[in-house]
Every structure is written in C-alpha cells, then in structure tokens.
Short mmCIF file of C-alpha atoms in Angstrom, two decimals:
data_model
loop_
_atom_site.label_atom_id
_atom_site.label_comp_id
_atom_site.label_asym_id
_atom_site.label_seq_id
_atom_site.Cartn_x
_atom_site.Cartn_y
_atom_site.Cartn_z
CA MET P 1 36.20 -45.19 -37.80
CA THR P 2 39.90 -45.66 -38.32
CA LEU P 3 41.26 -47.84 -41.06
CA THR P 4 44.65 -49.43 -40.74
CA PRO P 5 46.70 -49.69 -43.92
CA TYR P 6 46.40 -52.98 -45.80
CA LYS P 7 49.81 -54.63 -46.05
CA GLY P 8 48.92 -57.47 -48.37
CA ILE P 9 47.87 -59.90 -45.65
CA GLY P 10 44.27 -60.64 -44.74
CA GLU P 11 40.97 -60.33 -46.55
CA PRO P 12 41.28 -57.64 -49.27
CA LYS P 13 37.51 -57.42 -49.80
CA VAL P 14 37.02 -56.47 -46.15
CA HIS P 15 39.58 -53.68 -46.55
CA VAL P 16 37.78 -52.32 -49.63
CA THR P 17 34.40 -52.49 -47.87
CA ASN P 18 35.75 -50.73 -44.79
CA PHE P 19 37.36 -48.07 -46.97
CA GLU P 20 34.11 -47.47 -48.87
CA SER P 21 32.18 -47.26 -45.59
CA MET P 22 34.62 -44.73 -44.24
CA MET P 23 34.41 -42.62 -47.40
CA PHE P 24 30.63 -42.89 -47.95
CA LEU P 25 30.01 -39.26 -46.99
CA ASN P 26 31.45 -38.05 -50.28
CA SER P 27 28.58 -37.98 -52.79
CA ASP P 28 30.73 -37.91 -55.95
CA GLY P 29 33.21 -40.34 -54.50
CA ASN P 30 34.68 -42.17 -57.49
CA PRO P 31 37.68 -39.87 -58.22
CA ILE P 32 38.32 -39.24 -54.54
CA LEU P 33 38.07 -42.95 -53.71
CA CYS P 34 40.59 -43.76 -56.43
CA ARG P 35 43.03 -41.09 -55.26
CA SER P 36 42.75 -41.68 -51.53
CA PHE P 37 42.75 -45.50 -51.45
CA SER P 38 46.53 -45.69 -51.72
CA THR P 39 46.88 -43.76 -48.46
CA PHE P 40 45.45 -46.85 -46.76
CA LEU P 41 47.99 -49.25 -48.26
CA ASP P 42 51.38 -50.27 -46.93
CA GLY P 43 54.08 -52.85 -47.62
CA ALA P 44 53.39 -55.25 -50.49
CA ALA P 45 50.01 -53.67 -51.20
CA LEU P 46 51.51 -50.19 -51.63
CA LEU P 47 54.28 -51.60 -53.83
CA TRP P 48 51.66 -53.30 -56.02
CA PHE P 49 49.70 -50.06 -56.30
CA SER P 50 52.85 -48.07 -57.14
CA ASN P 51 53.61 -50.44 -60.02
CA LEU P 52 50.21 -50.00 -61.71
CA PRO P 53 50.56 -48.27 -65.09
CA THR P 54 49.54 -44.60 -65.08
CA GLY P 55 45.97 -44.21 -66.31
CA SER P 56 45.11 -47.89 -65.76
CA ILE P 57 42.43 -47.07 -63.18
CA THR P 58 39.21 -45.85 -64.79
CA SER P 59 36.79 -46.38 -61.90
CA PHE P 60 36.96 -47.31 -58.26
CA ASP P 61 34.82 -50.41 -58.84
CA GLU P 62 37.26 -51.65 -61.48
CA PHE P 63 40.21 -50.83 -59.25
CA ALA P 64 38.60 -52.60 -56.26
CA LYS P 65 38.13 -55.75 -58.38
CA MET P 66 41.79 -55.62 -59.48
CA PHE P 67 42.89 -55.17 -55.87
CA ILE P 68 40.71 -57.98 -54.53
CA ASN P 69 41.77 -60.36 -57.32
CA HIS P 70 45.46 -59.57 -56.83
CA PHE P 71 45.37 -60.17 -53.08
CA ALA P 72 42.80 -62.99 -53.09
CA ALA P 73 45.44 -65.52 -52.05
CA SER P 74 46.27 -63.35 -49.04
CA LYS P 75 43.00 -64.11 -47.29
CA ILE P 76 43.40 -65.32 -43.77
CA TYR P 77 42.06 -68.86 -43.61
CA VAL P 78 38.67 -68.88 -41.95
CA ARG P 79 38.06 -71.96 -39.85
CA ASP P 80 34.75 -73.70 -39.49
CA SER P 81 33.26 -75.71 -36.65
CA ASP P 82 35.13 -78.86 -37.70
CA TYR P 83 38.34 -77.21 -36.54
CA LEU P 84 37.13 -77.26 -32.94
CA SER P 85 37.24 -81.05 -32.90
CA THR P 86 41.01 -80.86 -33.43
CA ILE P 87 41.56 -78.89 -30.23
CA LYS P 88 42.65 -81.34 -27.56
CA GLN P 89 43.77 -80.62 -24.03
CA CYS P 90 47.52 -81.28 -23.85
CA PRO P 91 48.89 -83.65 -21.17
CA HIS P 92 50.21 -80.90 -18.89
CA GLU P 93 47.82 -78.13 -19.95
CA SER P 94 45.56 -76.68 -17.28
CA LEU P 95 41.83 -76.68 -17.89
CA LYS P 96 41.90 -72.88 -17.77
CA ASP P 97 44.52 -72.67 -20.54
CA ASN P 98 42.65 -75.24 -22.61
CA MET P 99 39.37 -73.35 -22.18
CA THR P 100 41.07 -70.09 -23.18
CA ARG P 101 42.56 -71.67 -26.30
CA PHE P 102 39.27 -73.32 -27.24
CA THR P 103 37.20 -70.18 -26.62
CA THR P 104 39.57 -68.05 -28.70
CA ALA P 105 39.20 -70.47 -31.62
CA ALA P 106 35.41 -70.69 -31.18
CA MET P 107 35.04 -66.89 -31.30
CA GLU P 108 36.57 -66.87 -34.79
CA ILE P 109 33.82 -69.13 -36.17
CA SER P 110 30.69 -67.40 -37.38
CA ASP P 111 27.27 -68.92 -36.74
CA LEU P 112 28.71 -71.60 -34.46
CA ASN P 113 26.07 -74.02 -33.23
CA PRO P 114 26.30 -74.17 -29.41
CA GLU P 115 25.65 -77.93 -29.46
CA VAL P 116 28.59 -78.47 -31.82
CA GLN P 117 30.73 -76.27 -29.59
CA LEU P 118 29.72 -78.20 -26.48
CA HIS P 119 30.42 -81.56 -28.11
CA ALA P 120 33.83 -80.40 -29.35
CA ILE P 121 34.99 -79.03 -26.01
CA LYS P 122 33.87 -82.16 -24.15
CA SER P 123 35.58 -84.38 -26.73
CA GLY P 124 38.81 -82.44 -26.41
CA LEU P 125 39.26 -83.00 -22.68
CA ARG P 126 42.16 -85.22 -21.71
CA PRO P 127 41.24 -88.37 -19.77
CA GLY P 128 41.08 -87.74 -16.05
CA LYS P 129 38.80 -86.91 -13.15
CA PHE P 130 37.27 -83.80 -14.72
CA GLN P 131 36.58 -85.55 -18.00
CA GLU P 132 34.97 -88.42 -16.06
CA ALA P 133 32.88 -85.94 -14.06
CA ILE P 134 31.64 -84.40 -17.30
CA VAL P 135 30.70 -87.83 -18.67
CA VAL P 136 28.66 -88.50 -15.52
CA ALA P 137 27.11 -85.01 -15.26
CA LYS P 138 26.22 -84.85 -18.98
CA PRO P 139 25.97 -81.04 -19.24
CA LYS P 140 23.41 -80.20 -21.90
CA THR P 141 24.39 -76.56 -22.44
CA LEU P 142 27.60 -74.57 -22.66
CA GLU P 143 26.55 -72.74 -19.49
CA GLU P 144 26.28 -76.00 -17.57
CA PHE P 145 29.69 -77.07 -18.88
CA ARG P 146 31.25 -73.70 -17.99
CA ASP P 147 29.84 -73.93 -14.46
CA LYS P 148 31.50 -77.32 -14.00
CA ALA P 149 34.72 -76.09 -15.61
CA THR P 150 34.82 -72.97 -13.42
CA GLY P 151 34.58 -75.14 -10.31
CA GLN P 152 37.40 -77.37 -11.57
CA ILE P 153 39.57 -74.39 -12.48
CA GLU P 154 39.15 -72.99 -8.97
CA ILE P 155 40.28 -76.33 -7.54
CA GLU P 156 43.29 -76.47 -9.91
CA GLU P 157 44.36 -72.96 -8.92
CA LEU P 158 44.43 -73.72 -5.17
#
C-alpha cells in the first residue's frame, strides 16, 4: 500500500485510517506513528504540523483527533442520490458524453439504489427521439436502459 501525502484537502479521517492500516505491523506503534505521520503530510497539512508546539503530542490517538478536527472543513463534499436528478443532458451533448458524466457521478455515491439511478438518468434525458423511445420502451432495469442507450450511441457515432 502506498499513501500519498495529505495536503489539507480531502477527508482527513480517511488519511489517518489509511496511515494506521499501513503502519499496523508495528506492535508498539504509538511513538513510531507519532514520529512518522508527518512524512505523509504536505502543503498546508505539513505547515500545520510544523507549527504545533513541541511536546504537545502525547499519543497518536490524541494527535489524530487534533488532525481530523483541524482539517474537518477540508472534507470533499460527498454527494447523495439526490444529486443525480440535477444531471441533465445539455442541448448539444451526445448521449455518450451524458452517460459518461452521469456514470462518473453515480460511481461516487455509496449504496446507490439502482431504481433511483434508473429514474434519474431517464429524467435527465433531453427531449427528443431517444427520450421518446425510452418513454415507450419503459426499461425496468439499468441493463435494459444501457442496452437501448448503446444502440442509440452507435447510431449517433455513424
């Protein structure tokens, strides 16, 4: 496992967890965890660490809490399934590009209900022949929708 340095952007708790997982082999890890954590910091996070008063870290658990609390506002916003309903196919956007954009967003949502995903992608189609074909065909699964979309994409790319 490789761990990229935390720069002060993203979920700090994930960084701490990944660091602990990487260092788990050390049985008496507390002093080593405290000393080595800074080697996995960069940018604003390293500057913050460098400005901590000497002797202010008494345990890794305490330090991890300080770190997580300090960078809590740096979490990357996690979207939920409601976000998918905001993704609309643009007037001159190909179905392929729309599907790529939608799928990328959907992959970032944990525990996404396939029915919610299907409803959102159908609702986001711009009015036109493909959207009308979907209304008539009434695909009941994502696979059925993807089959129809694949056929349409092949036609668009001719």
